[in-house]
mmCIF file of C-alpha atoms in Angstrom:
data_model
loop_
_atom_site.group_PDB
_atom_site.id
_atom_site.type_symbol
_atom_site.label_atom_id
_atom_site.label_comp_id
_atom_site.label_asym_id
_atom_site.label_seq_id
_atom_site.Cartn_x
_atom_site.Cartn_y
_atom_site.Cartn_z
ATOM 1 C CA MET A 1 243.975 61.531 216.266
ATOM 2 C CA THR A 2 241.276 60.524 213.798
ATOM 3 C CA GLN A 3 241.571 57.149 212.151
ATOM 4 C CA ARG A 4 243.308 57.375 208.806
ATOM 5 C CA SER A 5 242.131 55.521 205.739
ATOM 6 C CA THR A 6 243.668 52.104 205.163
ATOM 7 C CA LYS A 7 246.365 52.219 202.494
ATOM 8 C CA THR A 8 245.693 49.579 199.837
ATOM 9 C CA ALA A 9 248.620 47.123 199.820
ATOM 10 C CA PHE A 10 250.579 49.632 201.931
ATOM 11 C CA SER A 11 250.909 51.983 198.950
ATOM 12 C CA PRO A 12 253.005 55.104 199.605
ATOM 13 C CA TRP A 13 251.233 56.950 196.789
ATOM 14 C CA GLU A 14 247.955 58.081 198.327
ATOM 15 C CA MET A 15 247.227 61.543 196.928
ATOM 16 C CA VAL A 16 245.071 63.746 199.166
ATOM 17 C CA ALA A 17 243.872 67.322 199.427
ATOM 18 C CA LEU A 18 246.166 69.404 201.630
ATOM 19 C CA GLU A 19 243.543 69.754 204.361
ATOM 20 C CA SER A 20 243.431 65.932 204.655
ATOM 21 C CA PHE A 21 247.189 65.589 205.230
ATOM 22 C CA GLN A 22 248.046 64.052 208.611
ATOM 23 C CA THR A 23 251.477 63.573 210.149
ATOM 24 C CA PRO A 24 252.265 60.050 211.440
ATOM 25 C CA GLU A 25 251.552 58.874 214.948
ATOM 26 C CA HIS A 26 254.091 60.011 217.564
ATOM 27 C CA THR A 27 255.322 62.992 215.505
ATOM 28 C CA GLN A 28 255.043 65.377 218.466
ATOM 29 C CA ALA A 29 256.831 62.884 220.709
ATOM 30 C CA SER A 30 259.592 62.643 218.096
ATOM 31 C CA GLN A 31 260.073 66.412 218.192
ATOM 32 C CA TRP A 32 260.319 66.287 221.990
ATOM 33 C CA ARG A 33 262.923 63.491 221.805
ATOM 34 C CA ARG A 34 264.921 65.505 219.271
ATOM 35 C CA SER A 35 264.993 68.497 221.635
ATOM 36 C CA TRP A 36 265.959 66.244 224.555
ATOM 37 C CA ARG A 37 268.711 64.557 222.547
ATOM 38 C CA ALA A 38 270.150 67.917 221.476
ATOM 39 C CA ALA A 39 270.146 69.094 225.100
ATOM 40 C CA THR A 40 271.828 65.949 226.468
ATOM 41 C CA THR A 41 274.396 66.049 223.680
ATOM 42 C CA TRP A 42 275.242 69.643 224.577
ATOM 43 C CA ILE A 43 275.456 68.914 228.327
ATOM 44 C CA MET A 44 277.014 65.438 228.375
ATOM 45 C CA GLY A 45 278.566 64.957 224.963
ATOM 46 C CA ARG A 46 277.386 62.927 222.002
ATOM 47 C CA GLU A 47 278.717 59.572 223.268
ATOM 48 C CA ALA A 48 276.745 59.846 226.505
ATOM 49 C CA SER A 49 273.522 61.053 224.917
ATOM 50 C CA GLU A 50 272.325 57.604 223.868
ATOM 51 C CA HIS A 51 273.758 54.114 224.336
ATOM 52 C CA GLN A 52 274.367 52.223 221.097
ATOM 53 C CA ALA A 53 273.994 48.460 220.722
ATOM 54 C CA LYS A 54 276.428 48.509 217.788
ATOM 55 C CA GLU A 55 279.232 51.048 217.506
ATOM 56 C CA GLU A 56 279.862 52.837 214.230
ATOM 57 C CA SER A 57 283.490 51.669 214.252
ATOM 58 C CA GLU A 58 282.233 48.080 213.874
ATOM 59 C CA LEU A 59 280.476 48.971 210.637
ATOM 60 C CA ARG A 60 281.418 50.451 207.297
ATOM 61 C CA LYS A 61 279.675 52.308 204.514
ATOM 62 C CA LEU A 62 278.298 50.383 201.596
ATOM 63 C CA SER A 63 279.741 50.917 198.144
ATOM 64 C CA GLU A 64 277.728 52.848 195.586
ATOM 65 C CA VAL A 65 277.119 49.580 193.751
ATOM 66 C CA ALA A 66 275.690 47.971 196.890
ATOM 67 C CA LEU A 67 273.585 51.054 197.662
ATOM 68 C CA SER A 68 272.151 51.072 194.156
ATOM 69 C CA HIS A 69 271.202 47.417 194.707
ATOM 70 C CA TRP A 70 269.610 47.765 198.160
ATOM 71 C CA VAL A 71 268.330 51.370 197.925
ATOM 72 C CA PRO A 72 267.737 52.371 194.300
ATOM 73 C CA ALA A 73 266.423 55.835 193.493
ATOM 74 C CA ILE A 74 262.760 56.515 194.166
ATOM 75 C CA ASP A 75 260.583 55.900 191.126
ATOM 76 C CA TRP A 76 258.007 58.697 191.192
ATOM 77 C CA THR A 77 255.981 57.267 188.295
ATOM 78 C CA PRO A 78 253.221 55.843 190.553
ATOM 79 C CA ALA A 79 252.858 59.274 192.174
ATOM 80 C CA ALA A 80 252.465 60.833 188.720
ATOM 81 C CA ARG A 81 249.693 58.337 187.949
ATOM 82 C CA ALA A 82 248.025 59.183 191.270
ATOM 83 C CA LEU A 83 248.243 62.882 190.371
ATOM 84 C CA SER A 84 246.577 62.122 187.044
ATOM 85 C CA GLN A 85 243.632 60.503 188.825
ATOM 86 C CA VAL A 86 243.323 63.438 191.225
ATOM 87 C CA THR A 87 243.440 66.126 188.530
ATOM 88 C CA GLU A 88 240.498 64.439 186.760
ATOM 89 C CA GLY A 89 238.399 65.689 189.659
ATOM 90 C CA TYR A 90 239.464 69.301 189.059
ATOM 91 C CA VAL A 91 238.580 69.692 185.385
ATOM 92 C CA ASP A 92 237.015 73.098 186.052
ATOM 93 C CA ALA A 93 239.916 74.465 188.109
ATOM 94 C CA PRO A 94 242.248 76.809 186.187
ATOM 95 C CA VAL A 95 245.202 75.747 188.370
ATOM 96 C CA VAL A 96 245.998 72.687 190.501
ATOM 97 C CA LEU A 97 248.982 72.718 192.867
ATOM 98 C CA PHE A 98 250.888 69.601 193.898
ATOM 99 C CA ILE A 99 253.168 70.340 196.849
ATOM 100 C CA SER A 100 255.821 68.326 198.666
ATOM 101 C CA PRO A 101 258.436 69.153 201.311
ATOM 102 C CA PRO A 102 262.135 69.553 200.409
ATOM 103 C CA HIS A 103 263.444 66.371 198.762
ATOM 104 C CA GLY A 104 259.825 65.275 198.315
ATOM 105 C CA GLY A 105 259.832 64.838 194.540
ATOM 106 C CA HIS A 106 257.208 67.361 193.399
ATOM 107 C CA ALA A 107 259.249 68.472 190.369
ATOM 108 C CA ALA A 108 259.819 64.876 189.243
ATOM 109 C CA VAL A 109 256.171 63.944 189.800
ATOM 110 C CA VAL A 110 254.771 66.900 187.861
ATOM 111 C CA SER A 111 257.360 66.506 185.073
ATOM 112 C CA GLN A 112 256.387 62.855 184.661
ATOM 113 C CA TRP A 113 252.694 63.788 184.735
ATOM 114 C CA ALA A 114 253.339 66.310 181.953
ATOM 115 C CA GLN A 115 255.144 63.680 179.918
ATOM 116 C CA GLN A 116 252.275 61.211 180.402
ATOM 117 C CA GLN A 117 249.753 63.863 179.307
ATOM 118 C CA GLY A 118 251.839 65.256 176.454
ATOM 119 C CA VAL A 119 251.904 68.754 177.981
ATOM 120 C CA ASN A 120 254.878 71.094 177.638
ATOM 121 C CA CYS A 121 256.675 72.328 180.755
ATOM 122 C CA ILE A 122 257.336 76.060 181.131
ATOM 123 C CA SER A 123 261.057 76.727 181.568
ATOM 124 C CA ALA A 124 262.168 78.726 184.605
ATOM 125 C CA PRO A 125 263.371 82.329 184.219
ATOM 126 C CA THR A 126 267.014 83.166 184.824
ATOM 127 C CA LEU A 127 268.210 85.077 187.878
ATOM 128 C CA ASN A 128 268.572 88.249 185.793
ATOM 129 C CA GLU A 129 265.031 87.883 184.447
ATOM 130 C CA LEU A 130 263.691 87.473 187.995
ATOM 131 C CA THR A 131 265.510 90.489 189.378
ATOM 132 C CA GLU A 132 264.294 92.607 186.427
ATOM 133 C CA GLY A 133 260.677 91.484 186.824
ATOM 134 C CA CYS A 134 260.582 89.883 183.353
ATOM 135 C CA LEU A 135 257.139 88.476 182.404
ATOM 136 C CA GLU A 136 258.129 86.590 179.255
ATOM 137 C CA TRP A 137 257.752 83.205 180.935
ATOM 138 C CA VAL A 138 254.185 84.116 181.946
ATOM 139 C CA GLU A 139 253.349 84.940 178.325
ATOM 140 C CA ARG A 140 254.450 81.426 177.340
ATOM 141 C CA CYS A 141 251.709 80.005 179.591
ATOM 142 C CA GLY A 142 249.063 82.079 177.823
ATOM 143 C CA SER A 143 249.771 80.609 174.409
ATOM 144 C CA GLN A 144 248.878 77.043 175.426
ATOM 145 C CA ARG A 145 245.635 75.221 176.227
ATOM 146 C CA GLN A 146 247.453 73.362 179.023
ATOM 147 C CA TRP A 147 250.692 74.277 180.732
ATOM 148 C CA VAL A 148 252.892 72.837 183.495
ATOM 149 C CA ILE A 149 255.396 74.320 185.916
ATOM 150 C CA PRO A 150 257.282 71.488 187.693
ATOM 151 C CA ALA A 151 258.964 73.654 190.362
ATOM 152 C CA LEU A 152 257.325 77.008 191.121
ATOM 153 C CA GLU A 153 260.133 77.854 193.573
ATOM 154 C CA ARG A 154 262.367 78.449 190.528
ATOM 155 C CA HIS A 155 260.005 81.162 189.256
ATOM 156 C CA PHE A 156 260.232 83.770 191.999
ATOM 157 C CA LEU A 157 262.532 85.606 194.421
ATOM 158 C CA ARG A 158 261.610 87.272 197.699
ATOM 159 C CA HIS A 159 262.418 90.588 196.073
ATOM 160 C CA THR A 160 260.332 93.482 194.771
ATOM 161 C CA GLN A 161 260.856 92.591 191.117
ATOM 162 C CA GLY A 162 261.213 88.883 191.777
ATOM 163 C CA LEU A 163 257.566 88.488 192.797
ATOM 164 C CA GLN A 164 256.059 90.247 189.788
ATOM 165 C CA GLY A 165 256.022 87.212 187.520
ATOM 166 C CA VAL A 166 254.310 84.822 189.920
ATOM 167 C CA ARG A 167 251.774 87.506 190.875
ATOM 168 C CA GLU A 168 250.929 88.063 187.215
ATOM 169 C CA LEU A 169 250.717 84.322 186.568
ATOM 170 C CA LEU A 170 248.255 83.708 189.388
ATOM 171 C CA GLU A 171 246.149 86.756 188.553
ATOM 172 C CA ARG A 172 245.779 85.717 184.913
ATOM 173 C CA ALA A 173 245.248 82.033 185.698
ATOM 174 C CA LEU A 174 242.627 82.522 188.411
ATOM 175 C CA SER A 175 240.731 85.025 186.259
ATOM 176 C CA GLY A 176 240.478 82.415 183.491
ATOM 177 C CA ARG A 177 242.733 84.207 181.019
ATOM 178 C CA LEU A 178 245.185 81.300 180.745
ATOM 179 C CA GLY A 179 244.707 77.662 179.857
ATOM 180 C CA GLN A 180 244.614 75.016 182.563
ATOM 181 C CA GLY A 181 247.805 74.642 184.579
ATOM 182 C CA VAL A 182 249.327 72.060 186.901
ATOM 183 C CA ILE A 183 252.059 73.391 189.171
ATOM 184 C CA GLY A 184 254.575 71.537 191.299
ATOM 185 C CA CYS A 185 255.653 73.561 194.319
ATOM 186 C CA ASP A 186 257.853 73.174 197.362
ATOM 187 C CA SER A 187 255.706 73.242 200.507
ATOM 188 C CA TRP A 188 257.758 76.129 201.956
ATOM 189 C CA THR A 189 257.341 78.136 198.764
ATOM 190 C CA TYR A 190 253.608 77.468 198.938
ATOM 191 C CA ALA A 191 253.436 78.732 202.535
ATOM 192 C CA TYR A 192 255.319 81.905 201.618
ATOM 193 C CA LEU A 193 253.347 82.665 198.441
ATOM 194 C CA GLN A 194 250.078 81.997 200.225
ATOM 195 C CA HIS A 195 251.130 84.665 202.718
ATOM 196 C CA ALA A 196 252.724 87.166 200.291
ATOM 197 C CA VAL A 197 250.613 86.801 197.139
ATOM 198 C CA GLY A 198 247.493 84.832 198.047
ATOM 199 C CA LEU A 199 246.439 81.394 196.795
ATOM 200 C CA GLU A 200 242.854 81.290 197.994
ATOM 201 C CA GLY A 201 240.649 79.000 195.966
ATOM 202 C CA VAL A 202 243.518 77.064 194.350
ATOM 203 C CA PRO A 203 243.157 73.272 194.818
ATOM 204 C CA VAL A 204 246.242 71.911 196.599
ATOM 205 C CA VAL A 205 247.094 68.201 196.760
ATOM 206 C CA THR A 206 249.974 66.279 198.303
ATOM 207 C CA LEU A 207 251.074 62.753 199.143
ATOM 208 C CA GLN A 208 249.682 61.467 202.415
ATOM 209 C CA ALA A 209 252.246 60.930 205.176
ATOM 210 C CA LEU A 210 253.535 57.382 205.672
ATOM 211 C CA GLU A 211 253.444 55.310 208.838
ATOM 212 C CA GLY A 212 256.223 52.962 209.926
ATOM 213 C CA GLU A 213 254.575 49.851 208.514
ATOM 214 C CA GLN A 214 254.349 51.464 205.089
ATOM 215 C CA LEU A 215 258.038 52.397 205.230
ATOM 216 C CA ALA A 216 258.901 48.811 206.167
ATOM 217 C CA HIS A 217 257.055 47.445 203.151
ATOM 218 C CA TYR A 218 258.462 50.105 200.826
ATOM 219 C CA PHE A 219 262.107 49.559 201.837
ATOM 220 C CA ALA A 220 261.653 45.785 201.738
ATOM 221 C CA GLN A 221 260.273 45.996 198.216
ATOM 222 C CA LEU A 222 263.159 48.248 197.139
ATOM 223 C CA ALA A 223 265.780 45.873 198.530
ATOM 224 C CA GLY A 224 264.021 42.646 197.583
ATOM 225 C CA ASP A 225 263.192 43.559 193.991
ATOM 226 C CA GLY A 226 264.326 40.492 192.078
ATOM 227 C CA GLY A 227 265.966 38.881 195.092
ATOM 228 C CA VAL A 228 265.863 38.243 198.822
ATOM 229 C CA CYS A 229 265.298 41.090 201.258
ATOM 230 C CA PRO A 230 268.226 41.471 203.681
ATOM 231 C CA THR A 231 267.821 41.608 207.430
ATOM 232 C CA VAL A 232 268.590 45.109 208.677
ATOM 233 C CA TYR A 233 269.396 45.648 212.346
ATOM 234 C CA SER A 234 269.254 48.841 214.383
ATOM 235 C CA SER A 235 272.592 50.000 215.770
ATOM 236 C CA ARG A 236 270.596 51.674 218.539
ATOM 237 C CA THR A 237 268.764 48.577 219.817
ATOM 238 C CA GLY A 238 270.391 45.621 218.078
ATOM 239 C CA GLN A 239 266.917 44.454 217.011
ATOM 240 C CA PRO A 240 265.903 43.743 213.389
ATOM 241 C CA ILE A 241 264.094 46.668 211.800
ATOM 242 C CA LEU A 242 263.667 45.164 208.351
ATOM 243 C CA ALA A 243 263.119 41.508 207.584
ATOM 244 C CA ASP A 244 260.659 39.449 205.573
ATOM 245 C CA VAL A 245 257.647 41.713 206.044
ATOM 246 C CA SER A 246 255.404 39.167 204.361
ATOM 247 C CA GLU A 247 255.476 37.126 207.560
ATOM 248 C CA ASP A 248 253.270 38.091 210.484
ATOM 249 C CA SER A 249 255.816 37.712 213.265
ATOM 250 C CA ALA A 250 257.119 39.365 216.397
ATOM 251 C CA ASP A 251 260.138 40.579 214.377
ATOM 252 C CA GLY A 252 257.739 42.205 211.919
ATOM 253 C CA GLU A 253 255.929 44.006 214.717
ATOM 254 C CA ARG A 254 259.245 45.261 216.146
ATOM 255 C CA SER A 255 260.363 46.488 212.745
ATOM 256 C CA TYR A 256 257.162 48.465 212.324
ATOM 257 C CA LYS A 257 257.614 50.101 215.721
ATOM 258 C CA GLU A 258 261.235 50.994 214.970
ATOM 259 C CA LEU A 259 260.369 52.401 211.559
ATOM 260 C CA GLN A 260 257.467 54.292 213.104
ATOM 261 C CA ARG A 261 260.167 56.209 214.936
ATOM 262 C CA LEU A 262 261.730 57.121 211.598
ATOM 263 C CA ALA A 263 258.348 57.938 210.046
ATOM 264 C CA ALA A 264 257.517 60.313 212.902
ATOM 265 C CA HIS A 265 260.930 61.964 212.700
ATOM 266 C CA CYS A 266 260.494 62.556 208.944
ATOM 267 C CA ARG A 267 256.853 63.654 209.366
ATOM 268 C CA GLY A 268 255.902 60.768 207.089
ATOM 269 C CA HIS A 269 257.713 62.099 204.006
ATOM 270 C CA LEU A 270 259.104 59.352 201.792
ATOM 271 C CA GLY A 271 261.836 61.488 200.206
ATOM 272 C CA ILE A 272 263.365 62.440 203.576
ATOM 273 C CA ALA A 273 263.039 58.876 204.935
ATOM 274 C CA TRP A 274 264.719 57.484 201.797
ATOM 275 C CA HIS A 275 267.733 59.736 202.353
ATOM 276 C CA TYR A 276 268.022 58.589 205.982
ATOM 277 C CA TRP A 277 267.803 54.966 204.959
ATOM 278 C CA ARG A 278 270.382 55.287 202.195
ATOM 279 C CA GLU A 279 272.891 57.464 204.048
ATOM 280 C CA ARG A 280 272.798 55.525 207.348
ATOM 281 C CA LEU A 281 272.847 51.964 205.977
ATOM 282 C CA ARG A 282 276.009 49.994 206.824
ATOM 283 C CA GLU A 283 277.481 46.494 206.627
ATOM 284 C CA PRO A 284 279.635 44.686 209.213
ATOM 285 C CA ALA A 285 283.274 45.766 209.012
ATOM 286 C CA GLY A 286 284.363 42.167 209.631
ATOM 287 C CA ASN A 287 283.196 40.878 206.241
ATOM 288 C CA ASP A 288 285.899 38.751 204.609
ATOM 289 C CA GLU A 289 287.721 41.230 202.399
ATOM 290 C CA SER A 290 290.352 38.746 201.226
ATOM 291 C CA GLY A 291 287.738 36.243 200.105
ATOM 292 C CA ARG A 292 285.805 38.968 198.379
ATOM 293 C CA SER A 293 288.906 40.225 196.562
ATOM 294 C CA GLN A 294 289.721 36.683 195.447
ATOM 295 C CA GLU A 295 286.208 36.210 194.057
ATOM 296 C CA GLN A 296 286.434 39.487 192.167
ATOM 297 C CA SER A 297 289.841 38.569 190.749
ATOM 298 C CA GLN A 298 288.329 35.329 189.430
ATOM 299 C CA GLY A 299 285.576 37.296 187.721
ATOM 300 C CA LYS A 300 282.792 36.244 190.088
ATOM 301 C CA PRO A 301 280.189 38.883 190.905
ATOM 302 C CA LYS A 302 280.256 40.185 194.442
ATOM 303 C CA GLU A 303 277.411 38.775 196.526
ATOM 304 C CA PRO A 304 275.625 41.568 198.414
ATOM 305 C CA SER A 305 275.722 41.179 202.195
ATOM 306 C CA LYS A 306 272.482 39.736 203.596
ATOM 307 C CA GLU A 307 273.120 41.361 206.995
ATOM 308 C CA LEU A 308 272.980 45.128 207.153
ATOM 309 C CA TRP A 309 272.813 47.669 209.957
ATOM 310 C CA LEU A 310 271.203 51.079 210.169
ATOM 311 C CA LEU A 311 273.100 53.645 212.191
ATOM 312 C CA ASP A 312 270.876 55.498 214.610
ATOM 313 C CA ALA A 313 268.338 56.661 212.030
ATOM 314 C CA LEU A 314 267.768 59.905 213.895
ATOM 315 C CA ALA A 315 271.409 60.928 214.215
ATOM 316 C CA GLU A 316 272.015 63.959 212.036
ATOM 317 C CA ALA A 317 273.814 67.246 211.656
ATOM 318 C CA GLU A 318 271.881 69.193 214.273
ATOM 319 C CA LEU A 319 271.579 72.915 214.749
ATOM 320 C CA ALA A 320 272.834 74.363 218.001
ATOM 321 C CA SER A 321 270.137 75.937 220.157
ATOM 322 C CA ASP A 322 272.086 79.211 220.106
ATOM 323 C CA THR A 323 272.148 79.460 216.285
ATOM 324 C CA GLY A 324 272.390 83.156 215.436
ATOM 325 C CA ASP A 325 269.861 85.346 213.649
ATOM 326 C CA VAL A 326 271.884 85.578 210.435
ATOM 327 C CA ALA A 327 272.149 81.793 210.087
ATOM 328 C CA THR A 328 268.500 81.292 211.032
ATOM 329 C CA LEU A 329 267.237 83.792 208.461
ATOM 330 C CA LEU A 330 269.533 82.282 205.836
ATOM 331 C CA LEU A 331 268.091 78.812 206.489
ATOM 332 C CA HIS A 332 264.535 80.112 206.240
ATOM 333 C CA THR A 333 265.345 81.950 203.013
ATOM 334 C CA LEU A 334 266.856 78.829 201.447
ATOM 335 C CA LEU A 335 263.786 76.791 202.398
ATOM 336 C CA ILE A 336 261.187 79.165 200.958
ATOM 337 C CA HIS A 337 263.148 79.317 197.685
ATOM 338 C CA GLY A 338 263.838 75.585 197.488
ATOM 339 C CA GLY A 339 267.554 76.393 197.566
ATOM 340 C CA LEU A 340 269.560 79.266 196.079
ATOM 341 C CA GLU A 341 272.917 79.861 194.446
ATOM 342 C CA ASP A 342 275.331 82.199 196.243
ATOM 343 C CA GLN A 343 274.790 84.964 193.698
ATOM 344 C CA ALA A 344 271.080 85.185 194.573
ATOM 345 C CA LEU A 345 271.594 85.565 198.321
ATOM 346 C CA GLY A 346 272.386 89.276 198.052
ATOM 347 C CA TYR A 347 268.972 89.965 196.502
ATOM 348 C CA VAL A 348 266.883 88.254 199.179
ATOM 349 C CA LEU A 349 268.706 88.786 202.493
ATOM 350 C CA PRO A 350 268.743 92.018 204.536
ATOM 351 C CA PHE A 351 272.471 91.921 205.264
ATOM 352 C CA SER A 352 275.686 92.120 203.300
ATOM 353 C CA SER A 353 276.851 89.491 200.841
ATOM 354 C CA HIS A 354 279.921 88.956 203.050
ATOM 355 C CA GLU A 355 277.777 88.122 206.085
ATOM 356 C CA ALA A 356 275.550 85.847 204.005
ATOM 357 C CA LEU A 357 278.502 83.984 202.535
ATOM 358 C CA ASN A 358 280.149 83.520 205.948
ATOM 359 C CA ALA A 359 276.914 82.110 207.373
ATOM 360 C CA ARG A 360 276.475 79.813 204.381
ATOM 361 C CA LEU A 361 280.069 78.547 204.651
ATOM 362 C CA ALA A 362 279.676 77.834 208.382
ATOM 363 C CA LEU A 363 276.437 75.906 207.874
ATOM 364 C CA ALA A 364 277.957 73.936 205.002
ATOM 365 C CA ARG A 365 280.946 72.965 207.166
ATOM 366 C CA GLN A 366 278.549 71.683 209.839
ATOM 367 C CA GLY A 367 276.746 69.541 207.276
ATOM 368 C CA ILE A 368 273.515 71.515 207.655
ATOM 369 C CA LEU A 369 273.621 72.602 204.000
ATOM 370 C CA ARG A 370 274.553 70.760 200.829
ATOM 371 C CA CYS A 371 275.023 71.912 197.252
ATOM 372 C CA HIS A 372 272.761 70.277 194.664
ATOM 373 C CA GLN A 373 272.842 71.321 191.011
ATOM 374 C CA GLY A 374 274.613 74.563 191.956
ATOM 375 C CA ARG A 375 272.052 75.569 194.595
ATOM 376 C CA TRP A 376 272.547 75.475 198.365
ATOM 377 C CA GLN A 377 269.767 73.744 200.246
ATOM 378 C CA VAL A 378 269.113 72.272 203.687
ATOM 379 C CA ALA A 379 270.565 68.756 203.766
ATOM 380 C CA PRO A 380 268.001 65.934 204.084
ATOM 381 C CA LEU A 381 269.314 64.659 207.434
ATOM 382 C CA SER A 382 269.263 68.179 208.881
ATOM 383 C CA TYR A 383 265.797 69.124 207.688
ATOM 384 C CA ALA A 384 263.873 67.954 210.779
ATOM 385 C CA SER A 385 266.018 69.909 213.220
ATOM 386 C CA VAL A 386 266.021 73.029 210.997
ATOM 387 C CA ARG A 387 262.237 72.956 210.694
ATOM 388 C CA GLN A 388 261.835 72.531 214.443
ATOM 389 C CA LEU A 389 264.182 75.443 215.187
ATOM 390 C CA LEU A 390 262.348 77.754 212.786
ATOM 391 C CA GLU A 391 258.979 76.779 214.223
ATOM 392 C CA SER A 392 260.232 77.385 217.783
ATOM 393 C CA ARG A 393 261.294 80.901 216.760
ATOM 394 C CA ASN A 394 257.909 81.685 215.198
ATOM 395 C CA TYR A 395 259.105 81.733 211.594
ATOM 396 C CA LEU A 396 256.587 80.955 208.874
ATOM 397 C CA VAL A 397 256.782 77.176 208.313
ATOM 398 C CA ASP A 398 255.295 74.863 205.726
ATOM 399 C CA PRO A 399 251.955 73.039 206.231
ATOM 400 C CA LEU A 400 253.498 69.574 205.880
#
C-alpha cells in the first residue's frame, strides 16, 4: 500500500478526491476474519467462536446520560469547513459531489456548509412526486445562483419515473444551464447513479478513511472533553484500548493496534466506528448501586465511571451465508436509496409487496435493519457484513 499523507494533529477531517480515498491497513484481513468468524459461529456456536476475556454478563449498558457524556454526537462542523476549503478549488465546476457511506454524515456536512455559505437547500420531492416524474424540484435549482442538495438519495427512485428528475438535474447542471450546486450523496446512491445515469466529469470528494491511531485520539477527545479520559478495556483481550493517548507508552501502542482492528472493520469510516463505540461501551456490573443511589438521593451528581469496557467491537447482527435472493435484493435496494419507507418498496422491487414486507420484517427481527425517521435502513453494526455479502454475490457496491 502506498504511504498515506500524515494527518495533522490526527484530524479525522481530511477531505480528498474520491480517487485518493484509501481504506485502512488490514481491511482485507478484517474481511477474511469476519468470514471465518461467521463460519465458526455457524459450525460451533457463538460461544465457541471466540474466547472472551470479560463476559457480557459481568458488564452492563451505560445510561443515556453516561453515553452522552462519554460519547456525544459527532460534530460535523469541522467537516463542513473542510468541504468549504475543497470547493474553493472547484470554482469552475457546475456541480461538486460530497459522498459518504451510510451513517457517514454527508447530509449534515452539506447542510452545515450551506448554512455557513448562506445558500438555500433544495427540499426533497415526495414519494408521489417521484413516482409521477415531477420536475418541480429541478426548476427550483434553476432559479438560484447557488443551490444545495444535502441528500441526493432522497431525490430519486429506481423506477422509470423516479429517475427522470435526477437525470434532468444532471443534464441541465452539466450543460451550464443551472447555477453552481453542491450535492451531498450516499456512496451507494453515487455508485448506482454513476451506472444508471452517468456522472462523468463531476468532481467527487469524500473524507479520507481513518486509521486506528486517529480513532484512539478522536474517542479520547470526545470522552475527555472538559475532564479526564476514562480507561476503556477490551472484553476480547482484557487489554486497555483507550487510555491517556497523550503519553507515548506501551498501553498507547496496544490501544492503537486494537482500534486498528475496528478501523479496518469499518473501512475507516468515522460514522460507523462511532456507532460501534457507543453501542458496545459498557461499565462493570459490580459498581456500587446502593452508594450511587444514596448519593443521588442527597442531591449529589453521579460521578461517571472511570473504568469502561468495550464488548467485542466486531460482534454484530450478521447475515447468514444462505441469505435468500429476496432478502439480498431488498438489502441492496435499501442501500442504494439510503433507506426507504415500506410504501416505496413496491415501486422498486421486482416482487410482491407481501414478499417485500415479509423479508423486511425478518431482517428487522434479526437486527440487520433499523427504522430511522420512518425509513428502513441497514443498521450500523450490520453494515460491514451486508456489504461483504453483496460484494461476494457480485452486486454493485459503493466505492468506499
